[in-house]
JSON list of C-alpha atoms in Angstrom, two decimals:
[
{"chain": "A", "resi": 1473, "resn": "MET", "atom": "CA", "xyz": [49.82, 60.68, 75.06]},
{"chain": "A", "resi": 1474, "resn": "ARG", "atom": "CA", "xyz": [47.96, 62.26, 72.16]},
{"chain": "A", "resi": 1475, "resn": "GLU", "atom": "CA", "xyz": [47.35, 60.55, 68.83]},
{"chain": "A", "resi": 1476, "resn": "PHE", "atom": "CA", "xyz": [48.46, 62.00, 65.50]},
{"chain": "A", "resi": 1477, "resn": "LEU", "atom": "CA", "xyz": [47.69, 60.83, 61.99]},
{"chain": "A", "resi": 1478, "resn": "VAL", "atom": "CA", "xyz": [50.91, 61.22, 60.01]},
{"chain": "A", "resi": 1479, "resn": "GLU", "atom": "CA", "xyz": [51.20, 60.90, 56.25]},
{"chain": "A", "resi": 1480, "resn": "ILE", "atom": "CA", "xyz": [54.77, 60.39, 55.10]},
{"chain": "A", "resi": 1481, "resn": "THR", "atom": "CA", "xyz": [56.17, 60.66, 51.60]},
{"chain": "A", "resi": 1482, "resn": "THR", "atom": "CA", "xyz": [59.84, 59.84, 51.18]},
{"chain": "A", "resi": 1483, "resn": "ASP", "atom": "CA", "xyz": [61.72, 61.24, 48.21]},
{"chain": "A", "resi": 1484, "resn": "ILE", "atom": "CA", "xyz": [65.28, 60.03, 47.80]},
{"chain": "A", "resi": 1485, "resn": "PRO", "atom": "CA", "xyz": [67.49, 62.86, 46.56]},
{"chain": "A", "resi": 1486, "resn": "GLU", "atom": "CA", "xyz": [68.75, 62.45, 43.02]},
{"chain": "A", "resi": 1487, "resn": "GLY", "atom": "CA", "xyz": [72.28, 61.12, 42.96]},
{"chain": "A", "resi": 1488, "resn": "THR", "atom": "CA", "xyz": [72.05, 59.28, 46.29]},
{"chain": "A", "resi": 1489, "resn": "GLY", "atom": "CA", "xyz": [73.95, 56.01, 46.17]},
{"chain": "A", "resi": 1490, "resn": "GLN", "atom": "CA", "xyz": [72.11, 52.73, 46.66]},
{"chain": "A", "resi": 1491, "resn": "ASP", "atom": "CA", "xyz": [74.38, 51.86, 49.61]},
{"chain": "A", "resi": 1492, "resn": "GLU", "atom": "CA", "xyz": [73.23, 55.02, 51.42]},
{"chain": "A", "resi": 1493, "resn": "VAL", "atom": "CA", "xyz": [69.58, 54.26, 50.65]},
{"chain": "A", "resi": 1494, "resn": "ASP", "atom": "CA", "xyz": [69.94, 50.67, 51.90]},
{"chain": "A", "resi": 1495, "resn": "ARG", "atom": "CA", "xyz": [71.76, 51.80, 55.05]},
{"chain": "A", "resi": 1496, "resn": "ARG", "atom": "CA", "xyz": [69.08, 54.35, 55.92]},
{"chain": "A", "resi": 1497, "resn": "ARG", "atom": "CA", "xyz": [66.22, 51.95, 55.19]},
{"chain": "A", "resi": 1498, "resn": "ALA", "atom": "CA", "xyz": [67.75, 49.31, 57.46]},
{"chain": "A", "resi": 1499, "resn": "ALA", "atom": "CA", "xyz": [68.27, 51.89, 60.21]},
{"chain": "A", "resi": 1500, "resn": "GLU", "atom": "CA", "xyz": [64.68, 53.11, 59.67]},
{"chain": "A", "resi": 1501, "resn": "ALA", "atom": "CA", "xyz": [63.32, 49.61, 60.31]},
{"chain": "A", "resi": 1502, "resn": "VAL", "atom": "CA", "xyz": [65.28, 49.37, 63.55]},
{"chain": "A", "resi": 1503, "resn": "ARG", "atom": "CA", "xyz": [64.17, 52.81, 64.73]},
{"chain": "A", "resi": 1504, "resn": "ALA", "atom": "CA", "xyz": [60.52, 52.11, 63.86]},
{"chain": "A", "resi": 1505, "resn": "GLY", "atom": "CA", "xyz": [60.72, 48.99, 66.03]},
{"chain": "A", "resi": 1506, "resn": "GLU", "atom": "CA", "xyz": [62.15, 51.02, 68.90]},
{"chain": "A", "resi": 1507, "resn": "LEU", "atom": "CA", "xyz": [59.42, 53.65, 68.58]},
{"chain": "A", "resi": 1508, "resn": "ALA", "atom": "CA", "xyz": [56.75, 50.94, 68.51]},
{"chain": "A", "resi": 1509, "resn": "ALA", "atom": "CA", "xyz": [58.24, 49.36, 71.65]},
{"chain": "A", "resi": 1510, "resn": "THR", "atom": "CA", "xyz": [58.10, 52.70, 73.48]},
{"chain": "A", "resi": 1511, "resn": "GLY", "atom": "CA", "xyz": [54.50, 53.33, 72.40]},
{"chain": "A", "resi": 1512, "resn": "HIS", "atom": "CA", "xyz": [55.17, 56.16, 69.95]},
{"chain": "A", "resi": 1513, "resn": "LEU", "atom": "CA", "xyz": [54.36, 54.24, 66.76]},
{"chain": "A", "resi": 1514, "resn": "PHE", "atom": "CA", "xyz": [50.93, 52.66, 67.10]},
{"chain": "A", "resi": 1515, "resn": "ARG", "atom": "CA", "xyz": [49.96, 51.64, 63.53]},
{"chain": "A", "resi": 1516, "resn": "LEU", "atom": "CA", "xyz": [51.51, 52.05, 60.09]},
{"chain": "A", "resi": 1517, "resn": "TRP", "atom": "CA", "xyz": [50.04, 51.38, 56.65]},
{"chain": "A", "resi": 1518, "resn": "ARG", "atom": "CA", "xyz": [51.14, 51.74, 53.05]},
{"chain": "A", "resi": 1519, "resn": "PRO", "atom": "CA", "xyz": [48.36, 52.48, 50.54]},
{"chain": "A", "resi": 1520, "resn": "VAL", "atom": "CA", "xyz": [48.25, 49.81, 47.84]},
{"chain": "A", "resi": 1521, "resn": "GLY", "atom": "CA", "xyz": [50.45, 50.75, 44.91]},
{"chain": "A", "resi": 1522, "resn": "GLU", "atom": "CA", "xyz": [51.89, 53.86, 46.57]},
{"chain": "A", "resi": 1523, "resn": "LEU", "atom": "CA", "xyz": [55.26, 54.70, 48.07]},
{"chain": "A", "resi": 1524, "resn": "ARG", "atom": "CA", "xyz": [53.95, 56.61, 51.05]},
{"chain": "A", "resi": 1525, "resn": "SER", "atom": "CA", "xyz": [52.95, 55.67, 54.57]},
{"chain": "A", "resi": 1526, "resn": "ILE", "atom": "CA", "xyz": [50.03, 56.57, 56.80]},
{"chain": "A", "resi": 1527, "resn": "GLY", "atom": "CA", "xyz": [50.32, 55.95, 60.50]},
{"chain": "A", "resi": 1528, "resn": "VAL", "atom": "CA", "xyz": [49.02, 56.68, 63.94]},
{"chain": "A", "resi": 1529, "resn": "TRP", "atom": "CA", "xyz": [51.80, 58.03, 66.13]},
{"chain": "A", "resi": 1530, "resn": "LEU", "atom": "CA", "xyz": [51.66, 59.04, 69.79]},
{"chain": "A", "resi": 1531, "resn": "ALA", "atom": "CA", "xyz": [53.44, 61.84, 71.66]},
{"chain": "A", "resi": 1532, "resn": "ASP", "atom": "CA", "xyz": [52.72, 64.24, 74.50]},
{"chain": "A", "resi": 1533, "resn": "ASP", "atom": "CA", "xyz": [52.29, 67.09, 72.02]},
{"chain": "A", "resi": 1534, "resn": "GLU", "atom": "CA", "xyz": [53.12, 68.03, 68.45]},
{"chain": "A", "resi": 1535, "resn": "ALA", "atom": "CA", "xyz": [56.49, 69.51, 69.40]},
{"chain": "A", "resi": 1536, "resn": "GLU", "atom": "CA", "xyz": [57.57, 66.21, 70.97]},
{"chain": "A", "resi": 1537, "resn": "LEU", "atom": "CA", "xyz": [56.23, 64.32, 67.95]},
{"chain": "A", "resi": 1538, "resn": "HIS", "atom": "CA", "xyz": [58.40, 66.36, 65.58]},
{"chain": "A", "resi": 1539, "resn": "GLU", "atom": "CA", "xyz": [61.52, 66.66, 67.75]},
{"chain": "A", "resi": 1540, "resn": "LYS", "atom": "CA", "xyz": [61.78, 63.39, 69.68]},
{"chain": "A", "resi": 1541, "resn": "VAL", "atom": "CA", "xyz": [59.83, 60.95, 67.55]},
{"chain": "A", "resi": 1542, "resn": "LEU", "atom": "CA", "xyz": [59.67, 61.72, 63.83]},
{"chain": "A", "resi": 1543, "resn": "GLY", "atom": "CA", "xyz": [62.86, 63.75, 63.99]},
{"chain": "A", "resi": 1544, "resn": "THR", "atom": "CA", "xyz": [64.77, 60.63, 65.05]},
{"chain": "A", "resi": 1545, "resn": "LEU", "atom": "CA", "xyz": [63.91, 58.66, 61.92]},
{"chain": "A", "resi": 1546, "resn": "PRO", "atom": "CA", "xyz": [66.95, 58.03, 59.70]},
{"chain": "A", "resi": 1547, "resn": "LEU", "atom": "CA", "xyz": [64.93, 58.85, 56.57]},
{"chain": "A", "resi": 1548, "resn": "ARG", "atom": "CA", "xyz": [63.49, 62.06, 58.06]},
{"chain": "A", "resi": 1549, "resn": "PRO", "atom": "CA", "xyz": [65.67, 64.42, 55.96]},
{"chain": "A", "resi": 1550, "resn": "TRP", "atom": "CA", "xyz": [64.08, 62.89, 52.87]},
{"chain": "A", "resi": 1551, "resn": "MET", "atom": "CA", "xyz": [60.50, 62.95, 54.19]},
{"chain": "A", "resi": 1552, "resn": "THR", "atom": "CA", "xyz": [57.58, 65.27, 53.64]},
{"chain": "A", "resi": 1553, "resn": "LEU", "atom": "CA", "xyz": [55.11, 65.01, 56.52]},
{"chain": "A", "resi": 1554, "resn": "THR", "atom": "CA", "xyz": [51.48, 65.92, 56.98]},
{"chain": "A", "resi": 1555, "resn": "VAL", "atom": "CA", "xyz": [50.52, 65.77, 60.65]},
{"chain": "A", "resi": 1556, "resn": "THR", "atom": "CA", "xyz": [46.92, 65.85, 61.85]},
{"chain": "A", "resi": 1557, "resn": "PRO", "atom": "CA", "xyz": [46.21, 65.87, 65.61]},
{"chain": "A", "resi": 1558, "resn": "LEU", "atom": "CA", "xyz": [43.40, 63.46, 66.48]},
{"chain": "A", "resi": 1559, "resn": "GLU", "atom": "CA", "xyz": [40.81, 63.28, 69.22]},
{"chain": "A", "resi": 1560, "resn": "SER", "atom": "CA", "xyz": [38.37, 60.53, 70.04]},
{"chain": "A", "resi": 1561, "resn": "HIS", "atom": "CA", "xyz": [35.01, 60.57, 68.27]},
{"chain": "A", "resi": 1562, "resn": "PRO", "atom": "CA", "xyz": [31.95, 60.04, 70.50]},
{"chain": "A", "resi": 1563, "resn": "ASN", "atom": "CA", "xyz": [30.90, 57.06, 68.33]},
{"chain": "A", "resi": 1564, "resn": "ASP", "atom": "CA", "xyz": [34.31, 55.38, 68.20]},
{"chain": "A", "resi": 1565, "resn": "PRO", "atom": "CA", "xyz": [33.77, 51.73, 69.16]},
{"chain": "A", "resi": 1566, "resn": "GLY", "atom": "CA", "xyz": [37.36, 51.55, 70.40]},
{"chain": "A", "resi": 1567, "resn": "ARG", "atom": "CA", "xyz": [37.06, 54.58, 72.67]},
{"chain": "A", "resi": 1568, "resn": "VAL", "atom": "CA", "xyz": [38.69, 53.89, 76.02]},
{"chain": "A", "resi": 1569, "resn": "ASP", "atom": "CA", "xyz": [38.40, 57.19, 77.90]},
{"chain": "A", "resi": 1570, "resn": "GLY", "atom": "CA", "xyz": [35.12, 56.16, 79.53]},
{"chain": "A", "resi": 1571, "resn": "THR", "atom": "CA", "xyz": [33.08, 59.15, 78.35]},
{"chain": "A", "resi": 1572, "resn": "ARG", "atom": "CA", "xyz": [30.18, 58.94, 75.93]}
]
């Protein structure tokens, strides 16, 4: 699978009830756990003091990432995404592909 850096900003639509927000957030936590268990969500951070997320996600290609991974998140309709495909750097100390 390929790695993708994904920046996510979630904007709750004005007028959305708190019950709906809470329901989606709870479902989001469950789905994130499922995606982590299947190897699609590798790491996830929240910058200090910000309401956005930055993560490393894995998928076979960008189409799969959007359709079968990120597209399955309950908060996705409220998200703005920036996706950057990644490749290993020759000096990456964590590189595991065996080439240098």
